[in-house]
């Protein structure tokens, strides 16, 4: 029975080591995914800005401007999330890890504000379109 217990210990240590390696690899992949999201987000904000420059009608619409503002705020938040996530990967010091988590969390909050602005403006656009439909249907 003693031999079995001693054999189980190295296997358990290997299992723990394997899990730690897997976790480290998955955390790196999460960081890469966050940066890929940032690239997509910056492209969205960039192209929305170009649309705004090209179309005077869109540029004059307060809701469309709010959507653009929301996209840029999300972009800033996504960038901070990327920085924070990456910093967490490359530090073992507890105070630096906590600071990186704060940066990541701030990024999450900024993204939430941006999404809220976009969703609110989108809702307003839908309400305005529905009002136009009702007015067009009601012709005395």
Short mmCIF file of N, CA, C and O in Angstrom, two decimals:
data_model
loop_
_atom_site.label_atom_id
_atom_site.label_comp_id
_atom_site.label_asym_id
_atom_site.label_seq_id
_atom_site.Cartn_x
_atom_site.Cartn_y
_atom_site.Cartn_z
N UNK A 1 0.83 -1.20 0.00
CA UNK A 1 0.00 0.00 0.00
C UNK A 1 0.86 1.26 0.00
O UNK A 1 0.49 2.24 -0.60
N UNK A 2 1.98 1.22 0.64
CA UNK A 2 2.89 2.35 0.66
C UNK A 2 3.42 2.66 -0.73
O UNK A 2 3.54 3.82 -1.09
N UNK A 3 3.72 1.65 -1.51
CA UNK A 3 4.23 1.83 -2.86
C UNK A 3 3.18 2.50 -3.73
O UNK A 3 3.50 3.34 -4.57
N UNK A 4 1.92 2.13 -3.54
CA UNK A 4 0.85 2.74 -4.33
C UNK A 4 0.70 4.22 -4.01
O UNK A 4 0.49 5.04 -4.88
N UNK A 5 0.81 4.57 -2.75
CA UNK A 5 0.68 5.96 -2.34
C UNK A 5 1.82 6.78 -2.92
O UNK A 5 1.61 7.89 -3.41
N UNK A 6 3.03 6.24 -2.91
CA UNK A 6 4.17 6.97 -3.46
C UNK A 6 4.07 7.11 -4.97
O UNK A 6 4.47 8.13 -5.53
N UNK A 7 3.50 6.12 -5.65
CA UNK A 7 3.31 6.22 -7.10
C UNK A 7 2.24 7.25 -7.43
O UNK A 7 2.30 7.93 -8.43
N UNK A 8 1.24 7.37 -6.59
CA UNK A 8 0.14 8.31 -6.84
C UNK A 8 0.61 9.75 -6.71
O UNK A 8 0.13 10.62 -7.42
N UNK A 9 1.53 10.03 -5.82
CA UNK A 9 2.01 11.40 -5.62
C UNK A 9 2.64 11.98 -6.88
O UNK A 9 2.27 13.07 -7.29
N UNK A 10 3.60 11.29 -7.52
CA UNK A 10 4.17 11.87 -8.75
C UNK A 10 3.12 12.06 -9.85
O UNK A 10 3.15 13.03 -10.58
N UNK A 11 2.18 11.14 -9.93
CA UNK A 11 1.14 11.27 -10.95
C UNK A 11 0.30 12.52 -10.68
O UNK A 11 -0.07 13.25 -11.59
N UNK A 12 0.00 12.75 -9.41
CA UNK A 12 -0.79 13.92 -9.05
C UNK A 12 -0.01 15.20 -9.33
O UNK A 12 -0.55 16.18 -9.81
N UNK A 13 1.30 15.19 -9.03
CA UNK A 13 2.13 16.36 -9.30
C UNK A 13 2.20 16.63 -10.80
O UNK A 13 2.14 17.78 -11.22
N UNK A 14 2.31 15.58 -11.60
CA UNK A 14 2.31 15.74 -13.06
C UNK A 14 0.98 16.29 -13.54
O UNK A 14 0.94 17.14 -14.42
N UNK A 15 -0.09 15.80 -12.95
CA UNK A 15 -1.42 16.28 -13.34
C UNK A 15 -1.57 17.77 -13.02
O UNK A 15 -2.08 18.53 -13.82
N UNK A 16 -1.09 18.17 -11.84
CA UNK A 16 -1.15 19.58 -11.46
C UNK A 16 -0.30 20.42 -12.40
O UNK A 16 -0.72 21.48 -12.85
N UNK A 17 0.87 19.93 -12.72
CA UNK A 17 1.76 20.64 -13.64
C UNK A 17 1.14 20.76 -15.03
O UNK A 17 1.20 21.81 -15.65
N UNK A 18 0.53 19.67 -15.48
CA UNK A 18 -0.15 19.69 -16.77
C UNK A 18 -1.29 20.70 -16.77
O UNK A 18 -1.49 21.44 -17.74
N UNK A 19 -2.06 20.73 -15.68
CA UNK A 19 -3.17 21.69 -15.58
C UNK A 19 -2.67 23.12 -15.58
O UNK A 19 -3.27 24.00 -16.19
N UNK A 20 -1.56 23.38 -14.87
CA UNK A 20 -1.01 24.73 -14.83
C UNK A 20 -0.53 25.16 -16.21
O UNK A 20 -0.74 26.30 -16.62
N UNK A 21 0.09 24.24 -16.93
CA UNK A 21 0.54 24.54 -18.29
C UNK A 21 -0.66 24.81 -19.20
O UNK A 21 -0.63 25.74 -20.01
N UNK A 22 -1.69 24.00 -19.06
CA UNK A 22 -2.90 24.18 -19.87
C UNK A 22 -3.55 25.53 -19.56
O UNK A 22 -3.94 26.27 -20.47
N UNK A 23 -3.64 25.85 -18.27
CA UNK A 23 -4.22 27.14 -17.88
C UNK A 23 -3.41 28.30 -18.45
O UNK A 23 -3.98 29.28 -18.94
N UNK A 24 -2.08 28.21 -18.37
CA UNK A 24 -1.23 29.27 -18.91
C UNK A 24 -1.45 29.43 -20.41
O UNK A 24 -1.54 30.56 -20.92
N UNK A 25 -1.55 28.32 -21.11
CA UNK A 25 -1.78 28.36 -22.56
C UNK A 25 -3.14 28.97 -22.88
O UNK A 25 -3.27 29.80 -23.79
N UNK A 26 -4.16 28.58 -22.13
CA UNK A 26 -5.50 29.11 -22.36
C UNK A 26 -5.55 30.61 -22.06
O UNK A 26 -6.21 31.37 -22.78
N UNK A 27 -4.86 31.05 -21.01
CA UNK A 27 -4.82 32.47 -20.69
C UNK A 27 -4.15 33.27 -21.81
O UNK A 27 -4.59 34.37 -22.14
N UNK A 28 -3.11 32.71 -22.40
CA UNK A 28 -2.47 33.37 -23.54
C UNK A 28 -3.44 33.47 -24.71
O UNK A 28 -3.49 34.50 -25.40
N UNK A 29 -4.20 32.41 -24.94
CA UNK A 29 -5.16 32.43 -26.04
C UNK A 29 -6.26 33.44 -25.79
O UNK A 29 -6.73 34.10 -26.72
N UNK A 30 -6.67 33.59 -24.53
CA UNK A 30 -7.67 34.62 -24.20
C UNK A 30 -7.11 36.00 -24.52
O UNK A 30 -7.80 36.85 -25.11
N UNK A 31 -5.86 36.23 -24.16
CA UNK A 31 -5.23 37.52 -24.44
C UNK A 31 -5.19 37.80 -25.94
O UNK A 31 -5.52 38.91 -26.38
N UNK A 32 -4.84 36.80 -26.72
CA UNK A 32 -4.83 36.96 -28.18
C UNK A 32 -6.23 37.29 -28.69
O UNK A 32 -6.42 38.17 -29.52
N UNK A 33 -7.22 36.58 -28.15
CA UNK A 33 -8.60 36.81 -28.58
C UNK A 33 -9.05 38.23 -28.25
O UNK A 33 -9.75 38.87 -29.05
N UNK A 34 -8.63 38.75 -27.10
CA UNK A 34 -8.98 40.13 -26.72
C UNK A 34 -8.37 41.11 -27.71
O UNK A 34 -9.02 42.08 -28.13
N UNK A 35 -7.12 40.88 -28.13
CA UNK A 35 -6.48 41.77 -29.09
C UNK A 35 -7.14 41.66 -30.47
O UNK A 35 -7.27 42.66 -31.18
N UNK A 36 -7.60 40.47 -30.83
CA UNK A 36 -8.33 40.31 -32.10
C UNK A 36 -9.63 41.11 -32.04
O UNK A 36 -10.00 41.80 -33.00
N UNK A 37 -10.31 41.05 -30.89
CA UNK A 37 -11.53 41.85 -30.72
C UNK A 37 -11.21 43.34 -30.86
O UNK A 37 -11.99 44.09 -31.45
N UNK A 38 -10.09 43.76 -30.29
CA UNK A 38 -9.69 45.17 -30.40
C UNK A 38 -9.52 45.56 -31.86
O UNK A 38 -9.97 46.63 -32.28
N UNK A 39 -8.88 44.71 -32.64
CA UNK A 39 -8.69 45.01 -34.07
C UNK A 39 -10.05 45.17 -34.75
O UNK A 39 -10.27 46.12 -35.50
N UNK A 40 -10.97 44.27 -34.47
CA UNK A 40 -12.30 44.38 -35.04
C UNK A 40 -13.02 45.64 -34.58
O UNK A 40 -13.67 46.33 -35.37
N UNK A 41 -12.88 45.96 -33.31
CA UNK A 41 -13.54 47.14 -32.76
C UNK A 41 -12.99 48.43 -33.36
O UNK A 41 -13.73 49.34 -33.70
N UNK A 42 -11.68 48.51 -33.51
CA UNK A 42 -11.09 49.73 -34.08
C UNK A 42 -11.48 49.86 -35.54
O UNK A 42 -11.71 50.96 -36.04
N UNK A 43 -11.61 48.72 -36.24
CA UNK A 43 -12.05 48.78 -37.64
C UNK A 43 -13.49 49.30 -37.71
O UNK A 43 -13.81 50.13 -38.57
N UNK A 44 -14.34 48.82 -36.80
CA UNK A 44 -15.74 49.29 -36.79
C UNK A 44 -15.79 50.80 -36.56
O UNK A 44 -16.47 51.53 -37.30
N UNK A 45 -15.08 51.28 -35.55
CA UNK A 45 -15.10 52.71 -35.25
C UNK A 45 -14.52 53.53 -36.40
O UNK A 45 -15.05 54.59 -36.75
N UNK A 46 -13.46 53.03 -37.00
CA UNK A 46 -12.84 53.72 -38.13
C UNK A 46 -13.81 53.84 -39.31
O UNK A 46 -13.98 54.93 -39.87
N UNK A 47 -14.46 52.74 -39.67
CA UNK A 47 -15.37 52.78 -40.82
C UNK A 47 -16.65 53.57 -40.52
O UNK A 47 -17.18 54.24 -41.41
N UNK A 48 -17.12 53.52 -39.28
CA UNK A 48 -18.25 54.38 -38.92
C UNK A 48 -17.86 55.85 -39.04
O UNK A 48 -18.66 56.68 -39.48
N UNK A 49 -16.63 56.16 -38.67
CA UNK A 49 -16.14 57.54 -38.81
C UNK A 49 -16.10 57.95 -40.28
O UNK A 49 -16.48 59.08 -40.62
N UNK A 50 -15.65 57.06 -41.13
CA UNK A 50 -15.60 57.37 -42.57
C UNK A 50 -17.01 57.59 -43.13
O UNK A 50 -17.23 58.50 -43.92
N UNK A 51 -17.95 56.75 -42.71
CA UNK A 51 -19.35 56.92 -43.14
C UNK A 51 -19.85 58.29 -42.72
O UNK A 51 -20.50 59.00 -43.49
N UNK A 52 -19.52 58.67 -41.50
CA UNK A 52 -19.94 59.97 -40.97
C UNK A 52 -19.35 61.11 -41.81
O UNK A 52 -20.02 62.10 -42.07
N UNK A 53 -18.12 60.96 -42.25
CA UNK A 53 -17.49 61.99 -43.07
C UNK A 53 -18.13 62.09 -44.46
O UNK A 53 -18.23 63.18 -45.02
N UNK A 54 -18.56 60.97 -44.99
CA UNK A 54 -19.10 60.94 -46.35
C UNK A 54 -20.55 61.40 -46.41
O UNK A 54 -20.95 62.08 -47.35
N UNK A 55 -21.33 61.06 -45.40
CA UNK A 55 -22.76 61.34 -45.43
C UNK A 55 -23.15 62.49 -44.51
O UNK A 55 -23.10 62.36 -43.29
N UNK A 56 -23.56 63.58 -45.13
CA UNK A 56 -23.98 64.73 -44.33
C UNK A 56 -25.25 64.41 -43.54
O UNK A 56 -25.39 64.84 -42.39
N UNK A 57 -26.15 63.63 -44.14
CA UNK A 57 -27.39 63.25 -43.46
C UNK A 57 -27.10 62.50 -42.16
O UNK A 57 -27.68 62.78 -41.12
N UNK A 58 -26.18 61.56 -42.23
CA UNK A 58 -25.81 60.79 -41.05
C UNK A 58 -25.07 61.68 -40.05
O UNK A 58 -25.30 61.62 -38.84
N UNK A 59 -24.20 62.52 -40.55
CA UNK A 59 -23.41 63.41 -39.70
C UNK A 59 -24.31 64.35 -38.89
O UNK A 59 -23.99 64.69 -37.75
N UNK A 60 -25.42 64.76 -39.46
CA UNK A 60 -26.32 65.70 -38.78
C UNK A 60 -27.25 65.02 -37.79
O UNK A 60 -27.87 65.69 -36.97
N UNK A 61 -27.33 63.70 -37.82
CA UNK A 61 -28.23 62.95 -36.93
C UNK A 61 -27.55 62.73 -35.57
O UNK A 61 -26.50 62.08 -35.49
N UNK A 62 -28.15 63.26 -34.52
CA UNK A 62 -27.57 63.14 -33.18
C UNK A 62 -27.43 61.69 -32.74
O UNK A 62 -26.45 61.31 -32.07
N UNK A 63 -28.38 60.86 -33.13
CA UNK A 63 -28.31 59.44 -32.76
C UNK A 63 -27.14 58.74 -33.46
O UNK A 63 -26.46 57.90 -32.86
N UNK A 64 -26.92 59.08 -34.70
CA UNK A 64 -25.79 58.49 -35.44
C UNK A 64 -24.46 58.93 -34.82
O UNK A 64 -23.52 58.15 -34.71
N UNK A 65 -24.40 60.19 -34.39
CA UNK A 65 -23.19 60.67 -33.72
C UNK A 65 -22.97 59.94 -32.39
O UNK A 65 -21.84 59.62 -32.02
N UNK A 66 -24.07 59.66 -31.71
CA UNK A 66 -23.98 58.93 -30.44
C UNK A 66 -23.50 57.50 -30.68
O UNK A 66 -22.71 56.97 -29.89
N UNK A 67 -23.94 56.89 -31.76
CA UNK A 67 -23.47 55.55 -32.10
C UNK A 67 -21.96 55.57 -32.34
O UNK A 67 -21.22 54.71 -31.86
N UNK A 68 -21.51 56.56 -33.07
CA UNK A 68 -20.07 56.68 -33.33
C UNK A 68 -19.30 56.90 -32.03
O UNK A 68 -18.26 56.26 -31.80
N UNK A 69 -19.78 57.77 -31.17
CA UNK A 69 -19.13 57.99 -29.88
C UNK A 69 -19.07 56.69 -29.08
O UNK A 69 -18.03 56.36 -28.51
N UNK A 70 -20.16 55.97 -29.06
CA UNK A 70 -20.19 54.69 -28.36
C UNK A 70 -19.17 53.70 -28.91
O UNK A 70 -18.50 52.99 -28.16
N UNK A 71 -19.02 53.68 -30.23
CA UNK A 71 -18.04 52.78 -30.85
C UNK A 71 -16.62 53.14 -30.45
O UNK A 71 -15.80 52.26 -30.16
N UNK A 72 -16.32 54.44 -30.41
CA UNK A 72 -14.97 54.86 -30.02
C UNK A 72 -14.71 54.60 -28.54
O UNK A 72 -13.60 54.22 -28.15
N UNK A 73 -15.72 54.77 -27.70
CA UNK A 73 -15.55 54.47 -26.27
C UNK A 73 -15.31 52.97 -26.09
O UNK A 73 -14.45 52.56 -25.30
N UNK A 74 -16.06 52.15 -26.84
CA UNK A 74 -15.82 50.71 -26.78
C UNK A 74 -14.41 50.37 -27.23
O UNK A 74 -13.76 49.47 -26.66
N UNK A 75 -13.93 51.05 -28.24
CA UNK A 75 -12.58 50.80 -28.74
C UNK A 75 -11.55 51.09 -27.65
O UNK A 75 -10.62 50.30 -27.44
N UNK A 76 -11.72 52.21 -26.96
CA UNK A 76 -10.79 52.54 -25.87
C UNK A 76 -10.87 51.47 -24.78
O UNK A 76 -9.83 51.04 -24.24
N UNK A 77 -12.07 51.04 -24.46
CA UNK A 77 -12.25 50.00 -23.45
C UNK A 77 -11.63 48.68 -23.87
O UNK A 77 -10.99 47.99 -23.06
N UNK A 78 -11.79 48.33 -25.13
CA UNK A 78 -11.22 47.09 -25.64
C UNK A 78 -9.69 47.14 -25.58
O UNK A 78 -9.03 46.16 -25.26
N UNK A 79 -9.13 48.32 -25.87
CA UNK A 79 -7.68 48.49 -25.80
C UNK A 79 -7.20 48.29 -24.36
O UNK A 79 -6.22 47.56 -24.12
N UNK A 80 -7.87 48.92 -23.40
CA UNK A 80 -7.48 48.76 -22.00
C UNK A 80 -7.61 47.32 -21.55
O UNK A 80 -6.77 46.81 -20.79
N UNK A 81 -8.66 46.64 -22.00
CA UNK A 81 -8.81 45.23 -21.65
C UNK A 81 -7.65 44.41 -22.21
O UNK A 81 -7.11 43.53 -21.53
N UNK A 82 -7.23 44.72 -23.42
CA UNK A 82 -6.09 44.03 -24.01
C UNK A 82 -4.81 44.28 -23.22
O UNK A 82 -4.05 43.34 -22.94
N UNK A 83 -4.58 45.52 -22.84
CA UNK A 83 -3.39 45.86 -22.06
C UNK A 83 -3.42 45.13 -20.71
O UNK A 83 -2.44 44.51 -20.30
N UNK A 84 -4.54 45.21 -20.04
CA UNK A 84 -4.65 44.58 -18.72
C UNK A 84 -4.50 43.07 -18.78
O UNK A 84 -3.80 42.47 -17.95
N UNK A 85 -5.14 42.46 -19.74
CA UNK A 85 -5.06 41.01 -19.88
C UNK A 85 -3.63 40.57 -20.17
O UNK A 85 -3.13 39.60 -19.60
N UNK A 86 -2.96 41.30 -21.04
CA UNK A 86 -1.58 40.97 -21.38
C UNK A 86 -0.66 41.17 -20.18
O UNK A 86 0.21 40.33 -19.91
N UNK A 87 -0.85 42.26 -19.44
CA UNK A 87 -0.03 42.50 -18.24
C UNK A 87 -0.20 41.37 -17.23
O UNK A 87 0.76 40.97 -16.57
N UNK A 88 -1.43 40.88 -17.08
CA UNK A 88 -1.67 39.79 -16.14
C UNK A 88 -0.87 38.55 -16.51
O UNK A 88 -0.43 37.81 -15.63
N UNK A 89 -0.69 38.32 -17.78
CA UNK A 89 0.05 37.14 -18.24
C UNK A 89 1.53 37.20 -17.87
O UNK A 89 2.14 36.18 -17.59
N UNK A 90 2.10 38.38 -17.91
CA UNK A 90 3.54 38.50 -17.80
C UNK A 90 4.04 38.97 -16.44
O UNK A 90 5.16 39.46 -16.33
N UNK A 91 3.20 38.84 -15.42
CA UNK A 91 3.67 39.20 -14.09
C UNK A 91 3.24 38.15 -13.07
O UNK A 91 2.17 37.56 -13.20
N UNK A 92 4.10 37.95 -12.11
CA UNK A 92 3.78 37.06 -10.99
C UNK A 92 3.61 37.86 -9.70
O UNK A 92 3.16 37.34 -8.70
N UNK A 93 3.99 39.13 -9.77
CA UNK A 93 3.91 39.98 -8.58
C UNK A 93 2.46 40.36 -8.32
O UNK A 93 1.75 40.85 -9.21
N UNK A 94 2.03 40.14 -7.11
CA UNK A 94 0.62 40.32 -6.75
C UNK A 94 0.12 41.74 -6.98
O UNK A 94 -0.98 41.95 -7.49
N UNK A 95 0.93 42.76 -6.62
CA UNK A 95 0.48 44.15 -6.78
C UNK A 95 0.35 44.50 -8.26
O UNK A 95 -0.58 45.22 -8.64
N UNK A 96 1.26 43.98 -9.10
CA UNK A 96 1.16 44.24 -10.54
C UNK A 96 -0.02 43.50 -11.15
O UNK A 96 -0.69 44.02 -12.05
N UNK A 97 -0.29 42.31 -10.67
CA UNK A 97 -1.45 41.54 -11.16
C UNK A 97 -2.74 42.27 -10.82
O UNK A 97 -3.63 42.39 -11.66
N UNK A 98 -2.81 42.80 -9.60
CA UNK A 98 -4.00 43.55 -9.19
C UNK A 98 -4.18 44.80 -10.04
O UNK A 98 -5.30 45.12 -10.46
N UNK A 99 -3.09 45.50 -10.30
CA UNK A 99 -3.16 46.70 -11.15
C UNK A 99 -3.63 46.32 -12.57
O UNK A 99 -4.45 47.02 -13.16
N UNK A 100 -3.13 45.22 -13.08
CA UNK A 100 -3.54 44.76 -14.41
C UNK A 100 -5.02 44.40 -14.42
O UNK A 100 -5.74 44.69 -15.39
N UNK A 101 -5.49 43.80 -13.34
CA UNK A 101 -6.92 43.47 -13.25
C UNK A 101 -7.77 44.75 -13.20
O UNK A 101 -8.85 44.79 -13.79
N UNK A 102 -7.26 45.77 -12.53
CA UNK A 102 -7.98 47.05 -12.49
C UNK A 102 -8.08 47.66 -13.88
O UNK A 102 -9.12 48.19 -14.27
N UNK A 103 -6.98 47.58 -14.64
CA UNK A 103 -6.98 48.10 -16.02
C UNK A 103 -7.98 47.33 -16.87
O UNK A 103 -8.77 47.92 -17.62
N UNK A 104 -7.97 46.01 -16.74
CA UNK A 104 -8.90 45.17 -17.49
C UNK A 104 -10.34 45.52 -17.14
O UNK A 104 -11.20 45.66 -18.01
N UNK A 105 -10.59 45.68 -15.84
CA UNK A 105 -11.94 46.00 -15.38
C UNK A 105 -12.40 47.36 -15.88
O UNK A 105 -13.56 47.54 -16.29
N UNK A 106 -11.50 48.35 -15.86
CA UNK A 106 -11.83 49.67 -16.39
C UNK A 106 -12.20 49.56 -17.88
O UNK A 106 -13.16 50.18 -18.34
N UNK A 107 -11.44 48.76 -18.60
CA UNK A 107 -11.76 48.53 -20.01
C UNK A 107 -13.14 47.93 -20.20
O UNK A 107 -13.89 48.33 -21.09
N UNK A 108 -13.48 46.98 -19.34
CA UNK A 108 -14.82 46.37 -19.40
C UNK A 108 -15.90 47.41 -19.16
O UNK A 108 -16.93 47.44 -19.85
N UNK A 109 -15.67 48.29 -18.17
CA UNK A 109 -16.66 49.33 -17.88
C UNK A 109 -16.81 50.31 -19.05
O UNK A 109 -17.93 50.70 -19.40
N UNK A 110 -15.69 50.70 -19.64
CA UNK A 110 -15.77 51.60 -20.79
C UNK A 110 -16.54 50.95 -21.93
O UNK A 110 -17.36 51.61 -22.59
N UNK A 111 -16.27 49.68 -22.17
CA UNK A 111 -17.01 48.99 -23.22
C UNK A 111 -18.50 48.98 -22.92
O UNK A 111 -19.32 49.17 -23.82
N UNK A 112 -18.85 48.79 -21.65
CA UNK A 112 -20.27 48.80 -21.26
C UNK A 112 -20.91 50.15 -21.52
O UNK A 112 -22.05 50.23 -22.00
N UNK A 113 -20.20 51.22 -21.22
CA UNK A 113 -20.72 52.56 -21.48
C UNK A 113 -20.92 52.76 -22.99
O UNK A 113 -21.95 53.27 -23.43
N UNK A 114 -19.93 52.35 -23.77
CA UNK A 114 -20.04 52.48 -25.23
C UNK A 114 -21.21 51.69 -25.79
O UNK A 114 -21.96 52.20 -26.63
N UNK A 115 -21.38 50.48 -25.32
CA UNK A 115 -22.50 49.64 -25.79
C UNK A 115 -23.82 50.29 -25.40
O UNK A 115 -24.78 50.31 -26.19
N UNK A 116 -23.89 50.83 -24.19
CA UNK A 116 -25.12 51.48 -23.73
C UNK A 116 -25.46 52.69 -24.61
O UNK A 116 -26.62 52.88 -25.00
N UNK A 117 -24.45 53.49 -24.93
CA UNK A 117 -24.69 54.65 -25.81
C UNK A 117 -25.20 54.19 -27.18
O UNK A 117 -26.16 54.76 -27.72
N UNK A 118 -24.55 53.17 -27.74
CA UNK A 118 -24.98 52.67 -29.05
C UNK A 118 -26.39 52.09 -29.00
O UNK A 118 -27.20 52.36 -29.90
N UNK A 119 -26.67 51.31 -27.97
CA UNK A 119 -27.99 50.69 -27.86
C UNK A 119 -29.08 51.75 -27.69
O UNK A 119 -30.16 51.66 -28.30
N UNK A 120 -28.80 52.76 -26.88
CA UNK A 120 -29.77 53.84 -26.68
C UNK A 120 -30.04 54.57 -28.00
O UNK A 120 -31.19 54.82 -28.36
N UNK A 121 -28.98 54.91 -28.71
CA UNK A 121 -29.15 55.62 -29.98
C UNK A 121 -29.88 54.74 -30.99
O UNK A 121 -30.75 55.23 -31.72
N UNK A 122 -29.55 53.47 -31.02
CA UNK A 122 -30.24 52.56 -31.94
C UNK A 122 -31.72 52.47 -31.62
O UNK A 122 -32.56 52.45 -32.53
N UNK A 123 -32.05 52.43 -30.34
CA UNK A 123 -33.46 52.40 -29.93
C UNK A 123 -34.17 53.67 -30.37
O UNK A 123 -35.32 53.62 -30.87
N UNK A 124 -33.52 54.82 -30.21
CA UNK A 124 -34.12 56.09 -30.63
C UNK A 124 -34.37 56.12 -32.14
O UNK A 124 -35.40 56.62 -32.60
N UNK A 125 -33.43 55.57 -32.90
CA UNK A 125 -33.59 55.51 -34.36
C UNK A 125 -34.81 54.65 -34.71
O UNK A 125 -35.62 55.02 -35.56
N UNK A 126 -34.95 53.53 -34.04
CA UNK A 126 -36.09 52.63 -34.30
C UNK A 126 -37.40 53.33 -33.95
O UNK A 126 -38.38 53.27 -34.72
N UNK A 127 -37.44 54.01 -32.82
CA UNK A 127 -38.66 54.74 -32.41
C UNK A 127 -39.01 55.79 -33.45
O UNK A 127 -40.19 55.93 -33.83
N UNK A 128 -38.01 56.54 -33.92
CA UNK A 128 -38.27 57.57 -34.93
C UNK A 128 -38.78 56.95 -36.23
O UNK A 128 -39.69 57.51 -36.86
N UNK A 129 -38.22 55.84 -36.63
CA UNK A 129 -38.67 55.17 -37.86
C UNK A 129 -40.11 54.68 -37.72
O UNK A 129 -40.89 54.79 -38.66
N UNK A 130 -40.45 54.15 -36.56
CA UNK A 130 -41.83 53.67 -36.34
C UNK A 130 -42.81 54.84 -36.37
O UNK A 130 -43.91 54.72 -36.89
N UNK A 131 -42.40 56.00 -35.81
CA UNK A 131 -43.26 57.18 -35.85
C UNK A 131 -43.50 57.61 -37.29
O UNK A 131 -44.60 57.99 -37.65
N UNK A 132 -42.47 57.55 -38.12
CA UNK A 132 -42.60 57.91 -39.54
C UNK A 132 -43.57 56.97 -40.24
O UNK A 132 -44.39 57.40 -41.05
N UNK A 133 -43.47 55.67 -39.94
CA UNK A 133 -44.37 54.69 -40.55
C UNK A 133 -45.81 54.98 -40.20
O UNK A 133 -46.69 54.93 -41.05
N UNK A 134 -46.07 55.29 -38.93
CA UNK A 134 -47.43 55.56 -38.47
C UNK A 134 -47.96 56.83 -39.15
O UNK A 134 -49.10 56.87 -39.60
N UNK A 135 -47.14 57.85 -39.28
CA UNK A 135 -47.55 59.09 -39.91
C UNK A 135 -47.84 58.87 -41.40
O UNK A 135 -48.78 59.44 -41.94
N UNK A 136 -47.05 58.04 -42.05
CA UNK A 136 -47.26 57.76 -43.48
C UNK A 136 -48.51 56.93 -43.69
O UNK A 136 -49.19 57.08 -44.70
N UNK A 137 -48.83 56.03 -42.75
CA UNK A 137 -50.02 55.20 -42.88
C UNK A 137 -51.29 56.02 -42.66
O UNK A 137 -52.31 55.76 -43.28
N UNK A 138 -51.26 56.97 -41.78
CA UNK A 138 -52.41 57.78 -41.47
C UNK A 138 -52.47 59.00 -42.37
O UNK A 138 -51.92 60.04 -42.10
N UNK A 139 -53.15 58.81 -43.48
CA UNK A 139 -53.34 59.91 -44.41
C UNK A 139 -54.83 60.23 -44.45
O UNK A 139 -55.64 59.45 -44.93
N UNK A 140 -55.22 61.41 -43.89
CA UNK A 140 -56.66 61.75 -43.81
C UNK A 140 -57.25 62.11 -45.16
O UNK A 140 -56.66 62.41 -46.11
#
